[in-house]
XYZ file of C-alpha atoms in Angstrom:
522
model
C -9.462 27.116 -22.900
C -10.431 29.184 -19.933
C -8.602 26.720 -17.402
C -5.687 26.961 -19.033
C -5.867 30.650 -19.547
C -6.491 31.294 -16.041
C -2.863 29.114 -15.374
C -0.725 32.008 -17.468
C -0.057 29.692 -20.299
C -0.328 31.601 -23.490
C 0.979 31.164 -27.463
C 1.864 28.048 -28.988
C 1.425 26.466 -25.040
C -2.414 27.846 -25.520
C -2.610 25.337 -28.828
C -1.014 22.275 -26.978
C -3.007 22.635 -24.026
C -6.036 22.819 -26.243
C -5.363 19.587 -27.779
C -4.438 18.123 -24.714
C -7.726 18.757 -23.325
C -9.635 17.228 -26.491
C -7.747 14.415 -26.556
C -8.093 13.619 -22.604
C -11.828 14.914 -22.745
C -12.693 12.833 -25.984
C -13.939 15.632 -27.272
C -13.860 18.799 -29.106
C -14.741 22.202 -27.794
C -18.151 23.324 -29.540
C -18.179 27.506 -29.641
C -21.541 29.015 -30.102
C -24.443 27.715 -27.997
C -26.750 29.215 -25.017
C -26.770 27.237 -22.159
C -29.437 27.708 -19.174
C -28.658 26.234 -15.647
C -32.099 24.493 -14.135
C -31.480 23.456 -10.462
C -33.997 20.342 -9.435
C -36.931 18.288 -10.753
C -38.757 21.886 -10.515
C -37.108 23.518 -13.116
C -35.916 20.198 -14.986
C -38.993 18.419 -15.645
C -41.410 21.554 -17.181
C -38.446 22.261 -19.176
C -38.023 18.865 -20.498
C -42.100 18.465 -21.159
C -42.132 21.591 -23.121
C -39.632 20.744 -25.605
C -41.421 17.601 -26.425
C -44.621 18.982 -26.634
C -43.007 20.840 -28.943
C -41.207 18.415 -31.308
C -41.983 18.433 -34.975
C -40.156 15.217 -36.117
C -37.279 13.777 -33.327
C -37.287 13.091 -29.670
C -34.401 11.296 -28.898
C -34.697 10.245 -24.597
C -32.719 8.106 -22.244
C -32.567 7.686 -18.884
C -31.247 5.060 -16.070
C -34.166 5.270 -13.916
C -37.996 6.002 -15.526
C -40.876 5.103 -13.078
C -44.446 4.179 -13.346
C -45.451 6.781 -11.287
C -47.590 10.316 -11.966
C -44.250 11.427 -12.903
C -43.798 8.796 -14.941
C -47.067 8.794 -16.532
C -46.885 12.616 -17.552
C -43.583 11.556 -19.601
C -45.049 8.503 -21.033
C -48.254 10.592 -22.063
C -46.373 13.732 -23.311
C -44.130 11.367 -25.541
C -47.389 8.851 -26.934
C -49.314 11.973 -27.812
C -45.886 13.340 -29.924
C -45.437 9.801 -31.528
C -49.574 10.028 -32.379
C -48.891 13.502 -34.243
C -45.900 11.701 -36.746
C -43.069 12.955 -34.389
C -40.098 9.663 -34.260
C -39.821 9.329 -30.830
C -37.297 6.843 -29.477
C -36.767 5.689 -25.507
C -33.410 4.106 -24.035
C -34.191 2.833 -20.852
C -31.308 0.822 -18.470
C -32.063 -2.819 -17.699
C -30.746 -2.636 -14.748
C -32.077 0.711 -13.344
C -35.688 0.297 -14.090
C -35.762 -3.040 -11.972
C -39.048 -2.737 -10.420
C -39.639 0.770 -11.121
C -41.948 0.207 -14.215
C -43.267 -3.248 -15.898
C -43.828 -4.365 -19.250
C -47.377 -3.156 -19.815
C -46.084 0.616 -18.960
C -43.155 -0.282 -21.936
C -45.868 -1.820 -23.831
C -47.816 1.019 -24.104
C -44.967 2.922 -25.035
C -44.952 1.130 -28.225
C -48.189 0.544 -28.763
C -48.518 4.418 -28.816
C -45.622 4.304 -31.944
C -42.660 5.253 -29.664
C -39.287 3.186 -30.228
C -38.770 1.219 -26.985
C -34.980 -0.449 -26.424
C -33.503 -2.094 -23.219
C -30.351 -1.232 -22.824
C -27.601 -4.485 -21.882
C -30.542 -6.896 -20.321
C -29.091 -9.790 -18.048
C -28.091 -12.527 -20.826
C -26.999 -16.153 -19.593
C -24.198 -15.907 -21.937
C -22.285 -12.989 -20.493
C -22.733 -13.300 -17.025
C -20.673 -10.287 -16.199
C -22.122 -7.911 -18.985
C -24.925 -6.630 -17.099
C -22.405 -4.525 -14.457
C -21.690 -2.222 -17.740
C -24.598 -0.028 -17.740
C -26.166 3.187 -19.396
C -26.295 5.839 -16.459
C -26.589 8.667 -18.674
C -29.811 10.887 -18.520
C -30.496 12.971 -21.877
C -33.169 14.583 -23.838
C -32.836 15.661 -27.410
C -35.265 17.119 -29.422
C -35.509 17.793 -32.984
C -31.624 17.894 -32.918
C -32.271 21.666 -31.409
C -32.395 21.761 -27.990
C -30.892 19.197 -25.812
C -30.876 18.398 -22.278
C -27.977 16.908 -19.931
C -28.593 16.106 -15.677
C -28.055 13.797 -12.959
C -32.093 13.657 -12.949
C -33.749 10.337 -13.366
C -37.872 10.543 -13.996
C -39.191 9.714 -10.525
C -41.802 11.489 -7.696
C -38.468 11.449 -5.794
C -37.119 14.510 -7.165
C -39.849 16.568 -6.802
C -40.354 15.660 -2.866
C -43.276 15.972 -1.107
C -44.854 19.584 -0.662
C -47.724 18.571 1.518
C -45.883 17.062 3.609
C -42.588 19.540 3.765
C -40.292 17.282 1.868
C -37.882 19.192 -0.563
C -37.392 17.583 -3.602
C -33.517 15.774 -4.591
C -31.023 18.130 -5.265
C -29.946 17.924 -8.678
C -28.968 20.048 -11.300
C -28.987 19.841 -15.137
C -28.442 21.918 -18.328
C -30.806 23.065 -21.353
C -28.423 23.606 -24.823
C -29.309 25.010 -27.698
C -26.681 25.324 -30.731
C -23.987 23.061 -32.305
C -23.544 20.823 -29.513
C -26.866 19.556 -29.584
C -25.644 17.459 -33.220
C -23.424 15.702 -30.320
C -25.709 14.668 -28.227
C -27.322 13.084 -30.923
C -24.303 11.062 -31.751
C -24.024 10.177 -28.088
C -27.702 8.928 -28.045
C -26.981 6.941 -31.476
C -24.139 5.203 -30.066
C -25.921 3.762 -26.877
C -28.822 3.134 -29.194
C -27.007 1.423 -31.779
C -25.601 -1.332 -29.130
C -29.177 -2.334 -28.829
C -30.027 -2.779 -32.336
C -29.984 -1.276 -35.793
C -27.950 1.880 -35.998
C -30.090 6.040 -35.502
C -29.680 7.754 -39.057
C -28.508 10.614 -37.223
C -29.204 13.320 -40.001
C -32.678 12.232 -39.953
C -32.623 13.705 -36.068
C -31.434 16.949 -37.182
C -32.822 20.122 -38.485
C -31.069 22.192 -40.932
C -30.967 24.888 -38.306
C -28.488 22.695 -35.995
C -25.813 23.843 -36.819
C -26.371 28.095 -36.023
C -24.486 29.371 -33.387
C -27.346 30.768 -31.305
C -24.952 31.668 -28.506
C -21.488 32.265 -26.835
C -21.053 29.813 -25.158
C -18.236 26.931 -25.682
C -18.445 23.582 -24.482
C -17.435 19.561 -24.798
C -20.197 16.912 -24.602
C -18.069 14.004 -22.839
C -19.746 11.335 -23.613
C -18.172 7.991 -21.943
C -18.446 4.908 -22.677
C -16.795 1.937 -20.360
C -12.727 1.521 -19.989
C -12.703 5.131 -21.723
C -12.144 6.876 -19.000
C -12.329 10.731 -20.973
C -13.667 12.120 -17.548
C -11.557 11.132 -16.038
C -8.648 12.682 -17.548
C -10.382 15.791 -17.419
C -11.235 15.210 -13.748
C -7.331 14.624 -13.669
C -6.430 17.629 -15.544
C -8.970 20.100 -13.561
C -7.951 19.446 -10.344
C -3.510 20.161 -11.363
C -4.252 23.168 -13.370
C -7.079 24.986 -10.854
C -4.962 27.900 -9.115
C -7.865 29.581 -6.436
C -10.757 27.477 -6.263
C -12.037 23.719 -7.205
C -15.557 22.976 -6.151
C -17.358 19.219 -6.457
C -20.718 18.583 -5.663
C -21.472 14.144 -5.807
C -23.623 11.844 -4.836
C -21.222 8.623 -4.581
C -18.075 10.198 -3.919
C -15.052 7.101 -3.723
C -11.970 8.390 -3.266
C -9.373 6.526 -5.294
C -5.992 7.471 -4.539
C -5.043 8.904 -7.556
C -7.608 11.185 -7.713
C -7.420 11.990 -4.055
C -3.700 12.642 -4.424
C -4.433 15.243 -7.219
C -7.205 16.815 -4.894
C -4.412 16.352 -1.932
C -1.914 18.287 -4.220
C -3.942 21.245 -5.016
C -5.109 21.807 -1.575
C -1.397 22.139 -0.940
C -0.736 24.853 -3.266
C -3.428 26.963 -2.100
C -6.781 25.787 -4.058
C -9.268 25.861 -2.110
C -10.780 22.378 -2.602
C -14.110 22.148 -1.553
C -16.350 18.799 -1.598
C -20.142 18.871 -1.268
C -21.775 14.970 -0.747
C -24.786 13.599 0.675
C -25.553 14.050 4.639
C -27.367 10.621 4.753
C -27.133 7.062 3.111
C -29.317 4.622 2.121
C -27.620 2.019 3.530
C -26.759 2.904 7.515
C -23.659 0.342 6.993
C -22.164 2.524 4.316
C -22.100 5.191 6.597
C -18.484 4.304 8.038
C -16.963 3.645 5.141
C -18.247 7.431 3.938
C -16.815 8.719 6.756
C -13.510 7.159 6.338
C -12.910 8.537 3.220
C -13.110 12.116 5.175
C -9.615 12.131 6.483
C -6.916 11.922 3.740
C -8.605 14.962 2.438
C -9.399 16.758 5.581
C -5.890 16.682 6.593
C -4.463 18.170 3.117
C -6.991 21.368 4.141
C -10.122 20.137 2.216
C -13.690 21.270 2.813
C -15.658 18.693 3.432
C -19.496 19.090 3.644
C -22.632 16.811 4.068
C -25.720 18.201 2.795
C -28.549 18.579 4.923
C -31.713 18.016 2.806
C -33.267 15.490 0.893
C -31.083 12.833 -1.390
C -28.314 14.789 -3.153
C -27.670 13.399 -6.369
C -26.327 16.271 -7.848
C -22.427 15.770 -9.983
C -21.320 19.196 -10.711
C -17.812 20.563 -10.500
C -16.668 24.486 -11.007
C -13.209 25.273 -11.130
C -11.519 29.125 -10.911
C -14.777 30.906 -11.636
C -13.583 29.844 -15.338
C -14.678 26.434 -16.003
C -17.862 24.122 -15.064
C -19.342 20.451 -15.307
C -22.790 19.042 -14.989
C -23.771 15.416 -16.264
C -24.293 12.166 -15.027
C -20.970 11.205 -13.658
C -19.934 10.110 -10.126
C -16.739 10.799 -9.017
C -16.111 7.428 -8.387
C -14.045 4.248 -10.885
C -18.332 2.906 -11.626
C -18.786 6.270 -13.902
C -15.111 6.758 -14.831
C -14.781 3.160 -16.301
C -17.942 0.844 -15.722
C -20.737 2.736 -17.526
C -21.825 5.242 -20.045
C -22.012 8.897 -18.564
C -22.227 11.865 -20.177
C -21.108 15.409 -18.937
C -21.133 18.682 -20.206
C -17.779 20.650 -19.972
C -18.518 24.320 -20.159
C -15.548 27.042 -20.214
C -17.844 30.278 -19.703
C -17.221 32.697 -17.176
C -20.781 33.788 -16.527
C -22.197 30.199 -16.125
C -19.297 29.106 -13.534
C -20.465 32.613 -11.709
C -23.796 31.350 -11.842
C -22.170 27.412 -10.649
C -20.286 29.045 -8.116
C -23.743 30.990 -6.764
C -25.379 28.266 -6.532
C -22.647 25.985 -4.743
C -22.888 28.591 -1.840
C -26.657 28.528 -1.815
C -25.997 24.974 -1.398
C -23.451 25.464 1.538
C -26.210 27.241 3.473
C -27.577 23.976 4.018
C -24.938 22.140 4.497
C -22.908 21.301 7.415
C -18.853 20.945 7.542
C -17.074 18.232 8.625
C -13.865 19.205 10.204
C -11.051 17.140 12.201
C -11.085 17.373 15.935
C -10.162 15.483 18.664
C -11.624 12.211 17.641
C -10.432 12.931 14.083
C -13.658 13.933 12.797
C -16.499 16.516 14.361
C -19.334 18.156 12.316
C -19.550 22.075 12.458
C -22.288 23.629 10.968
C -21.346 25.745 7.359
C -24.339 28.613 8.417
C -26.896 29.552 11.550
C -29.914 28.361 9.245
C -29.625 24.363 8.387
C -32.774 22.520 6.927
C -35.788 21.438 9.504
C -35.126 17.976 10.172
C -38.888 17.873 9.051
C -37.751 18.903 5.518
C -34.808 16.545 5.328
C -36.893 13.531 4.386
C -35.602 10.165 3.293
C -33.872 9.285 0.345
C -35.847 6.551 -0.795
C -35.223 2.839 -2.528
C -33.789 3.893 -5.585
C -29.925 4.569 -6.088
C -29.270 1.087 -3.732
C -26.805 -0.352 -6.340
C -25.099 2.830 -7.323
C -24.658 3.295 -3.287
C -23.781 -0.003 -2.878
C -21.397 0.033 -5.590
C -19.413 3.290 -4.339
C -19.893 1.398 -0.657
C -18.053 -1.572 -2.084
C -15.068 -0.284 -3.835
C -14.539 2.587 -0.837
C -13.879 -0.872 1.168
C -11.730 -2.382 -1.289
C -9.692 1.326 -1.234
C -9.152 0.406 2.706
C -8.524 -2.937 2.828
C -5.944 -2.562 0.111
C -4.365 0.269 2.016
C -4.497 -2.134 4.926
C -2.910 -5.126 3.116
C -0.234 -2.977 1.135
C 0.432 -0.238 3.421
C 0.732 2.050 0.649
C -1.013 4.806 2.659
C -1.646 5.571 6.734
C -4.857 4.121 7.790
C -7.048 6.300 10.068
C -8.950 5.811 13.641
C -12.402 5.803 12.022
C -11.383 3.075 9.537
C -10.013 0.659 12.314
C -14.175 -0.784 12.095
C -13.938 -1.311 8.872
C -10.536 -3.248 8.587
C -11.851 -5.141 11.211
C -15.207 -6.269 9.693
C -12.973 -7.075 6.700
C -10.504 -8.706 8.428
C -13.641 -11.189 10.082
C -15.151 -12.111 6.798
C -12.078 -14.325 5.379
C -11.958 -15.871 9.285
C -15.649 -16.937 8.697
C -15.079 -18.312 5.272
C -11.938 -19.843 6.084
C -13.784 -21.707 9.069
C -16.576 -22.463 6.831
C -14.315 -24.501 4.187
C -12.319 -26.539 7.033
C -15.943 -27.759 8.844
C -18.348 -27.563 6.136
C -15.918 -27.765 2.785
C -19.966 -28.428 0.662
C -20.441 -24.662 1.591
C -17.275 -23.309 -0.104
C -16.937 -26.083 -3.138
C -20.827 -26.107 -4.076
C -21.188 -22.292 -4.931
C -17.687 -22.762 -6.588
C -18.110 -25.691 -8.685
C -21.803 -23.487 -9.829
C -20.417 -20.777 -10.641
C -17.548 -22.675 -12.868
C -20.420 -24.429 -14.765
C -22.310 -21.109 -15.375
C -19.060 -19.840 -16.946
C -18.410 -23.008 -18.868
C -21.853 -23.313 -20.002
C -21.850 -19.590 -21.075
C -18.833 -19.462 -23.011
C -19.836 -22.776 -24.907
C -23.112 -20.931 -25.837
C -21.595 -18.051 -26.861
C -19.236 -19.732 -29.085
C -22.250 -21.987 -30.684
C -23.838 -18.489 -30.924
C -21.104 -17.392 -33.133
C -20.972 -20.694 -35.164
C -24.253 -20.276 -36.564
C -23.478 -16.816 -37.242
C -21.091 -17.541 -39.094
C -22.627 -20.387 -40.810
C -25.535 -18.160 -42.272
C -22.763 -15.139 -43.268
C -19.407 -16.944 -44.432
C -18.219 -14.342 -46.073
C -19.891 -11.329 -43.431
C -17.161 -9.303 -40.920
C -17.986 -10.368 -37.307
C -20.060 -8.075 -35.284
C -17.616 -6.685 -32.584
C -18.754 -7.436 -28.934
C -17.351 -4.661 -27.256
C -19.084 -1.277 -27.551
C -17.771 1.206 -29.800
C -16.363 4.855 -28.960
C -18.640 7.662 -29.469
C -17.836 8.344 -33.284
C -15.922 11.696 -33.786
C -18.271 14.424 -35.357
C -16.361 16.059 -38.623
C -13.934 18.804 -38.331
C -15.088 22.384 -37.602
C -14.079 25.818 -36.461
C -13.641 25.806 -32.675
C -12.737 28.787 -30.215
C -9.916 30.420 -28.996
C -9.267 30.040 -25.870
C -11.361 31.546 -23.159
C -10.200 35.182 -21.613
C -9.419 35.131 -18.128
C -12.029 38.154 -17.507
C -14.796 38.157 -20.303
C -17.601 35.656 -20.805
C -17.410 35.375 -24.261
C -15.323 32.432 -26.350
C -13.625 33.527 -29.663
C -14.028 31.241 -32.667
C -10.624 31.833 -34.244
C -9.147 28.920 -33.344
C -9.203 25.167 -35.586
C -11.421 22.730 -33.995
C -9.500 19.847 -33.026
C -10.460 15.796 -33.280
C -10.428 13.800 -29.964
């Protein structure tokens, strides 16, 4: 692995830390693809419509967000006219994440047209915590050939407003073509098969899958909730990176773990760099997103807010050696709450090309560095954005942002409560909003006690109620199939694609990946 090479371990160490890296990761390292880097909605999007103008019998798609908008539409039209032709076209849209973005009649027409519609975990009375697990992963597969992988959701937002000077969302997202592609299909089948009936995942692929068409290796990471594969990797990345770790994300949370392993590196001499939004969609997020700043300012981290439009970006590039683009946050919602999936690549010429484009970034971008009120902003370059360009960053993205918001406070309050780390200036506003919200419920409970005990004794019915339905639920179940296995409730790992050849591991100064090497199970 290229990461690994780059650290000076070689020999039977090479081997270990291969399997290491699988077994973290969740997944194998896939030699032989091409991979092409597309940079926002304006490179994204035409790519995505010509593939599936071009499908001849599979389009496998699934998003968090899809919109009834012109952007929208032009999916929704692109993918009825394939499903017209014979093409099996199949959509996996979140519950959660199209809430008010499109309505039934747009879905409707979707399968009136002869494309496969399925929601994925709807709100259901019986699981009243369920919904928070959700699908945030945004992929496009077609014909088991070419596959896509981004942080883009299908909305006007990304592509901004040109009229009007607004630059579209900075995102970023991957086109693969090769053997990987046959694991994005088994990603898509297992979020498709918690809906309903399983994806007969040969049927998806061609008989051409499987040719290398490139040189590239790489792991599909495909997570699923409590797996926490990215984790890991995230984990592993930022101890072995010896010059330079760089992290674009949209709804960075520090958790001290990972901040400690960022911390740690900085300390040896990486330099740690970390790119996030300039802006929030919430105003009273903004001081908890600026208390996260100092733990990693101090240890000699970069910090930089972006200047433009929404950056949703979630890209990482380690050593000039090793890259990630996907769906993930770097915060405990992707690592352990939802499905994500990210594409690990260990290339040298597409982490030049990640590392290019992270200082094309920076030129809009300004740095945040401690001064004598612990944090001051400094600009990165002499040529920031026009405010006029900047634009808002819209409705959409709320709950993730509200989400990150939410456990960033937990992070200091707890640090508060346990002392387990030293507590900055900027955060004394936010231990002392937190500190006034138990005062006001206490009060509430000794004057008005109805306030506390009403939503209380609700919420203990709902659960009651719920988990008596459930069970009945079951009892029939098992009434009309005695002699059937149970259905499991939890979802199921991402099933392990059969053994292959995989790569050696990357050299330190060539961009090429040789297969010698056994392919390894996660």
């Amino acid at each position: 692995m290229a990461i690994v090479k780059s650290t000076g371990i070689s020999g039977p160490q090479r081997g270990l830390a291969e399997q290491v890296f699988s077994r973290a990761a969740g997944a194998p390292l896939v030699p032989g693809n091409a991979v092409n880097l597309l940079r926002d909605a304006r490179e994204n999007y035409p790519a995505w419509l010509s593939a599936i103008h071009l499908a001849r019998h599979s389009i496998l798609f699934e998003n968090y967000i899809i919109e009834d908008d012109e952007v929208g539409r032009s999916f929704a039209q692109a993918l009825e006219a394939r499903a017209h032709d014979g093409v099996r076209v199949r959509v996996l849209y979140d519950w959660l994440g199209c809430q008010g973005t499109a309505s039934r009649r747009f879905w409707r027409r979707l399968r009136d047209a002869g494309v496969e519609v399925r929601c994925f975990n709807p709100f259901q009375f019986d699981r009243p915590l369920a919904w928070l697990g959700r699908n945030h992963r945004k992929t496009l597969t077609v014909d088991g050939e070419v596959g896509f992988v981004s942080g883009l959701c299908v909305s006007h937002k990304w592509l901004g407003v040109p009229e009007k000077g607004v630059a579209p969302w900075r995102d970023t997202g991957l086109e693969i073509r090769g053997p990987a592609v046959a694991d994005l299909v088994r990603a898509f089948a297992q979020g498709w098969g918690t809906v309903g009936p399983a994806l007969d995942e040969e049927a998806c692929l061609s008989d051409r899958a499987p040719a290398e068409l490139g040189d590239v290796a790489l792991r599909v990471v495909a997570g699923v909730p409590w797996s926490a594969g990215l984790f890991r990797v995230d984990q592993l990345i930022a101890s072995l990176a010896r010059k330079r770790l760089w992290l674009t994300d949209a709804y960075f949370v520090g958790t001290a773990a990972y901040v400690q392993a960022l911390r740690a590196a900085s300390r040896d001499g990486v330099d740690v760099r970390l790119l996030v939004p300039g802006s929030s969609d919430l105003p009273v997020l903004r001081p908890l997103t600026q208390a996260g700043y100092r733990p990693l300012l101090e240890a000699g981290i970069r910090v930089y807010e972006w200047n433009g439009t929404m950056l949703h970006a979630k890209t990482a590039v380690a050593d000039g050696l090793w890259a990630r683009v996907g769906s993930s946050n770097l915060n405990p919602a992707s690592w352990l709450g939802n499905s994500e999936i990210d594409v690990a690549v260990e290339d040298t010429h597409f982490a030049r090309q990640m590392e290019s484009m992270y200082m094309q970034d920076l030129e809009h971008a300004t740095e945040v560095v401690l001064g004598g009120r612990d944090r001051r902003l400094v600009p990165a370059n002499p040529r920031p954005l026009p405010r006029s360009q900047r634009g808002a960053s819209g409705q959409r993205g709320r709950v993730s942002r509200a989400a990150a918001g939410a456990m960033r406070l937990g992070n200091t309050v707890g640090a508060a409560v346990t002392n387990h780390r030293e507590l900055g200036r900027t955060e004394s506003k936010v231990v002392f909003v937190a500190g006034v919200v138990p005062l006001l419920f206490a009060g509430a409970a000794l004057w008005w006690p109805q306030v506390v005990a009403v939503p209380v004794a609700a919420l203990c019915a709902w659960a009651g109620v719920a988990l008596w339905s459930r069970a009945l639920r079951l009892r029939r179940q098992e009434a009309r199939n005695p002699e059937d296995e149970p259905r499991p409730v939890v979802e199921a790992e991402v099933p392990s694609p059969p053994a292959a050849a995989a790569p050696d591991l990357l050299p330190e100064a060539g961009p090429r990946n040789a297969p010698e090497a056994e392919r390894r199970q996660p």
